[in-house]
Coordinates of C-alpha atoms and ligand atoms in Angstrom, one line a residue:
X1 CA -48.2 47.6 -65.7
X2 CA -48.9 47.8 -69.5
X3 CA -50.9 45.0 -70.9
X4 CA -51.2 44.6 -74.5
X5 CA -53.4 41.8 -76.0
X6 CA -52.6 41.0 -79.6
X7 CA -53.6 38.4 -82.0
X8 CA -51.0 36.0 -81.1
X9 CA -51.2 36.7 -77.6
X10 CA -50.4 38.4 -74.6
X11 CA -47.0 41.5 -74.0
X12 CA -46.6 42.7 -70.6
X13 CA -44.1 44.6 -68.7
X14 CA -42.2 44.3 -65.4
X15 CA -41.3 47.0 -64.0
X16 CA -38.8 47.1 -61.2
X17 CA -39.5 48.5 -57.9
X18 CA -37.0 50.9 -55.2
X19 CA -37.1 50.6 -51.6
X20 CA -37.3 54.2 -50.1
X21 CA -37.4 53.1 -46.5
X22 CA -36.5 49.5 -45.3
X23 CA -36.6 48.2 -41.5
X24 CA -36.3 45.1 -40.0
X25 CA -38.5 44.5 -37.1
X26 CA -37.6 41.4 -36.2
X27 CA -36.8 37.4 -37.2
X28 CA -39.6 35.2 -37.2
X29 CA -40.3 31.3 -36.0
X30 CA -40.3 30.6 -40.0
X31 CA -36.8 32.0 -40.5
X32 CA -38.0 35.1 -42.4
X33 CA -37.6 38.3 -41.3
X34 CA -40.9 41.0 -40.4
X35 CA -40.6 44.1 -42.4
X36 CA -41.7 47.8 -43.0
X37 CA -40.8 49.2 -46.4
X38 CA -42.1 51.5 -48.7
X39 CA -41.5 50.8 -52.1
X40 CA -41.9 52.5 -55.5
X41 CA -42.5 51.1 -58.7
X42 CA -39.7 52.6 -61.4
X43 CA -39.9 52.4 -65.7
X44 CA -37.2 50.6 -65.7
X45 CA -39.0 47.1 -66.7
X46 CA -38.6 43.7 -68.2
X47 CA -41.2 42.5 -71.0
X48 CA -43.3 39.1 -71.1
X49 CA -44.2 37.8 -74.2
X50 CA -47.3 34.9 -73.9
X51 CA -48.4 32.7 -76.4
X52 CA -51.1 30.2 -75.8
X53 CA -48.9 26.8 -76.9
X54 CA -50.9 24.1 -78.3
X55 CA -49.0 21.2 -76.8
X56 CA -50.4 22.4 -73.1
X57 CA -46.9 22.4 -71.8
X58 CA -44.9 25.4 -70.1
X59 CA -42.3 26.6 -72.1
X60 CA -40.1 29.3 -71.2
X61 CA -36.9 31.5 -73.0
X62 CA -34.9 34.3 -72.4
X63 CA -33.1 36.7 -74.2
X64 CA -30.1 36.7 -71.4
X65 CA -29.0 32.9 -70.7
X66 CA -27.8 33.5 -67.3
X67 CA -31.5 33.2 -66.3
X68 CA -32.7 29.7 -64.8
X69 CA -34.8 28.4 -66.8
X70 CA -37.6 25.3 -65.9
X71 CA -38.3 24.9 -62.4
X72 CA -35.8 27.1 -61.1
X73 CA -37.5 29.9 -63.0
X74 CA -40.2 32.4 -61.0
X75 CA -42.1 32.9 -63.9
X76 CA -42.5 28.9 -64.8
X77 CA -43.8 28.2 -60.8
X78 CA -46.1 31.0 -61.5
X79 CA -47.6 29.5 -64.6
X80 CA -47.5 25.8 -62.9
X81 CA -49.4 27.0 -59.8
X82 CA -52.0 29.6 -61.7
X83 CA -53.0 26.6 -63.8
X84 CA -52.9 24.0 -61.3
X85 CA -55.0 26.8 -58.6
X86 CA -57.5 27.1 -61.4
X87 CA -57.8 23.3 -62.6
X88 CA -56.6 24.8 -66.1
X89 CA -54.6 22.6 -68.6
X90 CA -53.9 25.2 -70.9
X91 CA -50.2 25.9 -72.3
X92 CA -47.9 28.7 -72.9
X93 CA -45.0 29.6 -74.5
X94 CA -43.2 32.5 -72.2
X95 CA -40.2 34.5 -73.6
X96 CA -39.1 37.1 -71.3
X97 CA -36.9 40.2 -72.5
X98 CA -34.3 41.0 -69.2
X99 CA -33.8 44.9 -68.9
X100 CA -33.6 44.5 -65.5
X101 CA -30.5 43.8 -63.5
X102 CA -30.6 40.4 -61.3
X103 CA -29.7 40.2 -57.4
X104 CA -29.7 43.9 -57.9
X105 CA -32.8 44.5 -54.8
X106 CA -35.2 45.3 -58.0
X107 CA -37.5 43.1 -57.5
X108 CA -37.0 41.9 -61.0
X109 CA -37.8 38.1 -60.9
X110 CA -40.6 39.1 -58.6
X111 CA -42.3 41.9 -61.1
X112 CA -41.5 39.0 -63.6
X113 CA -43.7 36.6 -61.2
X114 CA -46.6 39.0 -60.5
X115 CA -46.8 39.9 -64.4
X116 CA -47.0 36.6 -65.8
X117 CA -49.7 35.9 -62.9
X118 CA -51.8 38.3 -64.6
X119 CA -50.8 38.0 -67.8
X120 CA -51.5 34.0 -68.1
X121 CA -54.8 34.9 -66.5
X122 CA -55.9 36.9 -69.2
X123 CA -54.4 34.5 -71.6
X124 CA -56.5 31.7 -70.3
X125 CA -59.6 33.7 -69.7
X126 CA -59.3 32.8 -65.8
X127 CA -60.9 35.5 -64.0
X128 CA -59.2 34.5 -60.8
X129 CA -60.6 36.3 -58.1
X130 CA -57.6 39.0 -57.1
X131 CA -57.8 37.6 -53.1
X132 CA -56.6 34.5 -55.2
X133 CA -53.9 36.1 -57.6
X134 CA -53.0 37.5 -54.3
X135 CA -52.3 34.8 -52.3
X136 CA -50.4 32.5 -55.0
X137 CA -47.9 35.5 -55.4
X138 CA -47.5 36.1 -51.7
X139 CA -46.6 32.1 -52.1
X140 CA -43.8 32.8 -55.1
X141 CA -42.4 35.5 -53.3
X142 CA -42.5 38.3 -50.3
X143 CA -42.2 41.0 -53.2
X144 CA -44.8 39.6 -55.8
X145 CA -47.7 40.9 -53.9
X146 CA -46.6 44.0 -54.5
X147 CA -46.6 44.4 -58.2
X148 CA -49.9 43.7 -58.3
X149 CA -51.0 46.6 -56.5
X150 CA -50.4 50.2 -57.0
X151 CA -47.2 52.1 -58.0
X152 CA -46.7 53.1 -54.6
X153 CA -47.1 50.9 -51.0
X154 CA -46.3 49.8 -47.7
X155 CA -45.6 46.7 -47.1
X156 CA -45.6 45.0 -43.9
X157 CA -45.2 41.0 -42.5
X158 CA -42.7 39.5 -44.7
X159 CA -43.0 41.8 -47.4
X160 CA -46.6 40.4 -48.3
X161 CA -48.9 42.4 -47.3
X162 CA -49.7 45.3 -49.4
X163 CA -51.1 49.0 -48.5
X164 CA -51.7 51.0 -51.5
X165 CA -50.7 54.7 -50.7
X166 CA -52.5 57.3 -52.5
X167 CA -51.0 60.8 -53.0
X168 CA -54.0 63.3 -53.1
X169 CA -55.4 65.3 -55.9
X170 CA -53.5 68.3 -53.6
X171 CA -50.3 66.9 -54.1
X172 CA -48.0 68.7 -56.9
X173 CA -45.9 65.2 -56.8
X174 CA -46.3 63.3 -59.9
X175 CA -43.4 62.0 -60.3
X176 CA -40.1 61.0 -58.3
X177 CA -36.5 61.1 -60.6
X178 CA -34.0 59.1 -59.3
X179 CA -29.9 58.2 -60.6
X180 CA -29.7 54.3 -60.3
X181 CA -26.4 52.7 -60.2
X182 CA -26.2 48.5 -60.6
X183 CA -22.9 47.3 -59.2
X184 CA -21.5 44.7 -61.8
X185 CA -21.7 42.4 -58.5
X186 CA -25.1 41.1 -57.3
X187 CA -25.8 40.0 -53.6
X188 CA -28.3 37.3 -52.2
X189 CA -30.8 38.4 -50.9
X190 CA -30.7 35.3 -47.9
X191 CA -27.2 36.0 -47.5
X192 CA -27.9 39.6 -46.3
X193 CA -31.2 38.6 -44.5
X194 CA -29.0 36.1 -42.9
X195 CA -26.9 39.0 -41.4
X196 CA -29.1 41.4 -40.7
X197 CA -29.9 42.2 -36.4
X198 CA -33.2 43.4 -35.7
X199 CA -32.8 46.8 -33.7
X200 CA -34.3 46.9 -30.5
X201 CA -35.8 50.0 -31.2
X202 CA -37.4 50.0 -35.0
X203 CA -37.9 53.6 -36.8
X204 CA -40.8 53.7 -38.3
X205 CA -42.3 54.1 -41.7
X206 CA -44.2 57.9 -40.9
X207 CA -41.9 60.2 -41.5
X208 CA -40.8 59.0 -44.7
X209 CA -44.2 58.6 -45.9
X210 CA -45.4 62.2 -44.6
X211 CA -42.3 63.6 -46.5
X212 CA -43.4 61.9 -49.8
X213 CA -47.6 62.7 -48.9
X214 CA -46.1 66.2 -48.6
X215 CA -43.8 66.0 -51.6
X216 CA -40.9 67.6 -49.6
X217 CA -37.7 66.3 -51.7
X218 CA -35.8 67.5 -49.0
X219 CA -36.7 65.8 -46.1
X220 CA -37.9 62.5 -48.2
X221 CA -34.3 62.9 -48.9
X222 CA -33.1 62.8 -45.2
X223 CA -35.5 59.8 -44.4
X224 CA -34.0 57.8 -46.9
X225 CA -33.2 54.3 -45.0
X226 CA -32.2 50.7 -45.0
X227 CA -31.7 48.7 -42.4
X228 CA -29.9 46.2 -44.8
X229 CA -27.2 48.2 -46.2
X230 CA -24.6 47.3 -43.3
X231 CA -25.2 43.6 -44.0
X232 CA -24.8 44.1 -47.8
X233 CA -21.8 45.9 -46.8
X234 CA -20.0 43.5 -44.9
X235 CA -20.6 40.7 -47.8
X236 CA -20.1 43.2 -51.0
X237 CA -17.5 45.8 -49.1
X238 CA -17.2 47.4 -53.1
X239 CA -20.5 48.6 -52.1
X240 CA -19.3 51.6 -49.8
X241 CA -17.3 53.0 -53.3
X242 CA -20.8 53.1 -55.2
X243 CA -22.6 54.5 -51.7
X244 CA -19.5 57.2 -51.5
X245 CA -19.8 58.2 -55.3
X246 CA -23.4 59.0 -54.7
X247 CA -22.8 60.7 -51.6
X248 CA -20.6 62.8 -53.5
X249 CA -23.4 64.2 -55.0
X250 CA -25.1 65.4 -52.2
X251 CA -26.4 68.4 -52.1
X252 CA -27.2 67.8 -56.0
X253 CA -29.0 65.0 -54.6
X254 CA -31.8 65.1 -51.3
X255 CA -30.6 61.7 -50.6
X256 CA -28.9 58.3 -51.6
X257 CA -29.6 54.7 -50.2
X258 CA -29.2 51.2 -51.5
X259 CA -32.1 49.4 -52.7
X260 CA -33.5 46.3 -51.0
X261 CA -30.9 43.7 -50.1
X262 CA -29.1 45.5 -52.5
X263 CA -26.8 45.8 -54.7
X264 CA -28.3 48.9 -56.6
X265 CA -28.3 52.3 -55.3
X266 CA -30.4 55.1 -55.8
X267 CA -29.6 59.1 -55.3
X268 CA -33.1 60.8 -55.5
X269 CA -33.0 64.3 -57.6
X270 CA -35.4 67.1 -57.2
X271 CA -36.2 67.2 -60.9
X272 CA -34.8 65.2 -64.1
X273 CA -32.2 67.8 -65.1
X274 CA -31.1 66.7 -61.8
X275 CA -31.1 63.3 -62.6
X276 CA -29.2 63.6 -65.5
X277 CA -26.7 65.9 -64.6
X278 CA -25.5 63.6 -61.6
X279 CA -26.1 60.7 -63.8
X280 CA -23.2 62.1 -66.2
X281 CA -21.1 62.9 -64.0
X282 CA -21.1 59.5 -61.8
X283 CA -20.4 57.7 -64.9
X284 CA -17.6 60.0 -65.2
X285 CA -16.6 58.6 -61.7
X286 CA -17.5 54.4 -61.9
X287 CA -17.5 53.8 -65.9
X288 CA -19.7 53.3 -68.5
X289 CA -22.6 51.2 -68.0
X290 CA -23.8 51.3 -64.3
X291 CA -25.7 54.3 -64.1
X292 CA -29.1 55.2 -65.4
X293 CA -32.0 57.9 -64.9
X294 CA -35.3 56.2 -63.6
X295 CA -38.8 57.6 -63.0
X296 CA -41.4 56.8 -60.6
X297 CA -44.6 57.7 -61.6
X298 CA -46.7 58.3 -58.5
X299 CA -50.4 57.6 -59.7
X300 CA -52.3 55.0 -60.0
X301 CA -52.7 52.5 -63.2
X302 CA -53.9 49.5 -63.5
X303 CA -51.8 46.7 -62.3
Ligands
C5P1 O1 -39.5 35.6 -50.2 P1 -38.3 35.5 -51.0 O2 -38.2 34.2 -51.7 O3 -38.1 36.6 -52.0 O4 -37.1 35.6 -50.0 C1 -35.8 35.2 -50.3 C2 -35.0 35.0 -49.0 O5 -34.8 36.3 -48.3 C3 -35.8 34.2 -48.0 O6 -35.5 32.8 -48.1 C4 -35.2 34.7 -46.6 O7 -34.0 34.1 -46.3 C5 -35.0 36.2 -46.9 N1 -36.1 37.0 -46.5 C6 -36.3 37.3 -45.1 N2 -37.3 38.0 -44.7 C7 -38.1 38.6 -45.6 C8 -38.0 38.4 -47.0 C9 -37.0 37.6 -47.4 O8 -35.5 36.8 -44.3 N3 -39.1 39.4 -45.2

């Protein structure tokens, strides 16, 4: 995550994240549901904008008014419980510029969460102690943990906790390019948790992650997979057009799967040519508008 700190304050970008691999081992007491994914982080982001407010009060805008603003609002319960975690009665004035799409699988509202954690800390001068920023994002959100780590991890539990994976000095893979298309619909992500059925026999993480350790495009391609997308399916049935326009692409593309609890998808290309070639000529299928080339870079910056 970029952090800039200038006179009047304190920028910072969200980025959003992709699931490569999603399974759903099981419901728990607690009503959530115990996970392993691996997720990248993409540069496709949102931007914070903090300014320390002299009033002491939390004040939050956005440039898109279909986000919730005041409670409701991620990013507010982030500032409320940083400052009331660190005894700190400091204010802030928060716009946030929205680049990325909502109820999309994202993780947008969750980078937003895990950036204005940071972001307010530096703000305030806080030094919270990172098993602390930790644990108030892994109480915003199952995703927010992960943005504060690095640009590539396992998750486990709910979605909490965090395994960094690091991709050798051998590996030629320094980037993955990927052709994202954001239905104009969104989907809940409790809705699809709430139909989701936990296999009895759970695949497992490895493969996927040897592929990318490996940087095989080819078989990372073939080990593409959600659990969620047949729940997603069943709410958002439009979804199976998008998943059959990327398909179409195949063998242009190593693979395609939907995102999170969807309702982007993503078709992973071997090289950005790739990516923009099927780019065009999906847009040439669903419209203007819901298709865009994404990035994930693969090493390690600062959170
Ligand atoms: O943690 P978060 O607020 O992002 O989760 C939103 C909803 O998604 C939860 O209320 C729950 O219904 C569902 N969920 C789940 N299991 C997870 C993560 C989320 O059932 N591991």
């Amino acid at each position: 995550m970029i952090v800039e700190t200038t006179a009047d304050g304190v920028i910072r970008s969200a980025p959003a994240k992709l699931n490569l691999f999603l399974e759903v081992l099981g419901r728990r007491a607690d009503g959530y549901h115990e996970l392993e994914t691996l997720m990248v982080r993409i540069d496709l982001a949102d931007t914070l904008h903090l300014r320390p407010a002299p009033t002491g009060a939390i004040a939050f805008s956005c440039d898109d008014p279909t986000v919730p603003t005041g409670e409701a609002n991620l990013v507010v319960r982030a500032a409320e419980r940083l400052r009331q975690a660190r005894g700190c009665l400091l204010g802030v004035n928060i716009h946030l510029c929205k680049k990325i799409p909502m109820q999309a699988g994202l993780g947008g509202g969750s980078s937003d969460a895990a950036s204005a954690l940071v972001g307010l800390d530096r703000l305030w001068e806080l030094q919270t102690p990172s098993d602390q920023l930790a644990a108030l994002a892994g109480g915003l959100g199952s995703d927010v943990p992960f943005f504060l780590h690095s640009p590539v991890a396992v998750c486990r539990g709910r979605g909490e906790r965090v395994e960094a994976v690091r991709l050798g000095p051998s590996s030629s893979l320094r980037a993955l390019w990927f052709v994202l298309v954001c239905p104009p619909f969104g989907l809940s992500t409790a809705a699809v948790f709430g139909r989701v059925q936990a296999p009895s026999r759970p695949r497992s993480v490895g493969p996927v992650l040897e592929a990318l350790l490996r940087g095989d495009i080819d078989a990372l391609g073939r080990e593409l997979f959600n659990r969620l997308e047949g729940a997603a399916g069943e709410i958002q049935p439009a979804l199976r057009a998008v998943r059959s326009a990327l398909e179409a692409q195949q063998p242009a593309l190593a693979g395609t799967l939907m995102s999170g609890s969807g309702s982007a998808c993503l078709g992973l290309a071997h090289d950005e040519e790739a990516a923009r070639r099927a780019a065009d000529r999906l847009t040439g299928v669903l419209g203007p508008g819901l298709v865009r080339v994404v990035r994930a870079d693969l090493e390690s910056s600062p959170a």
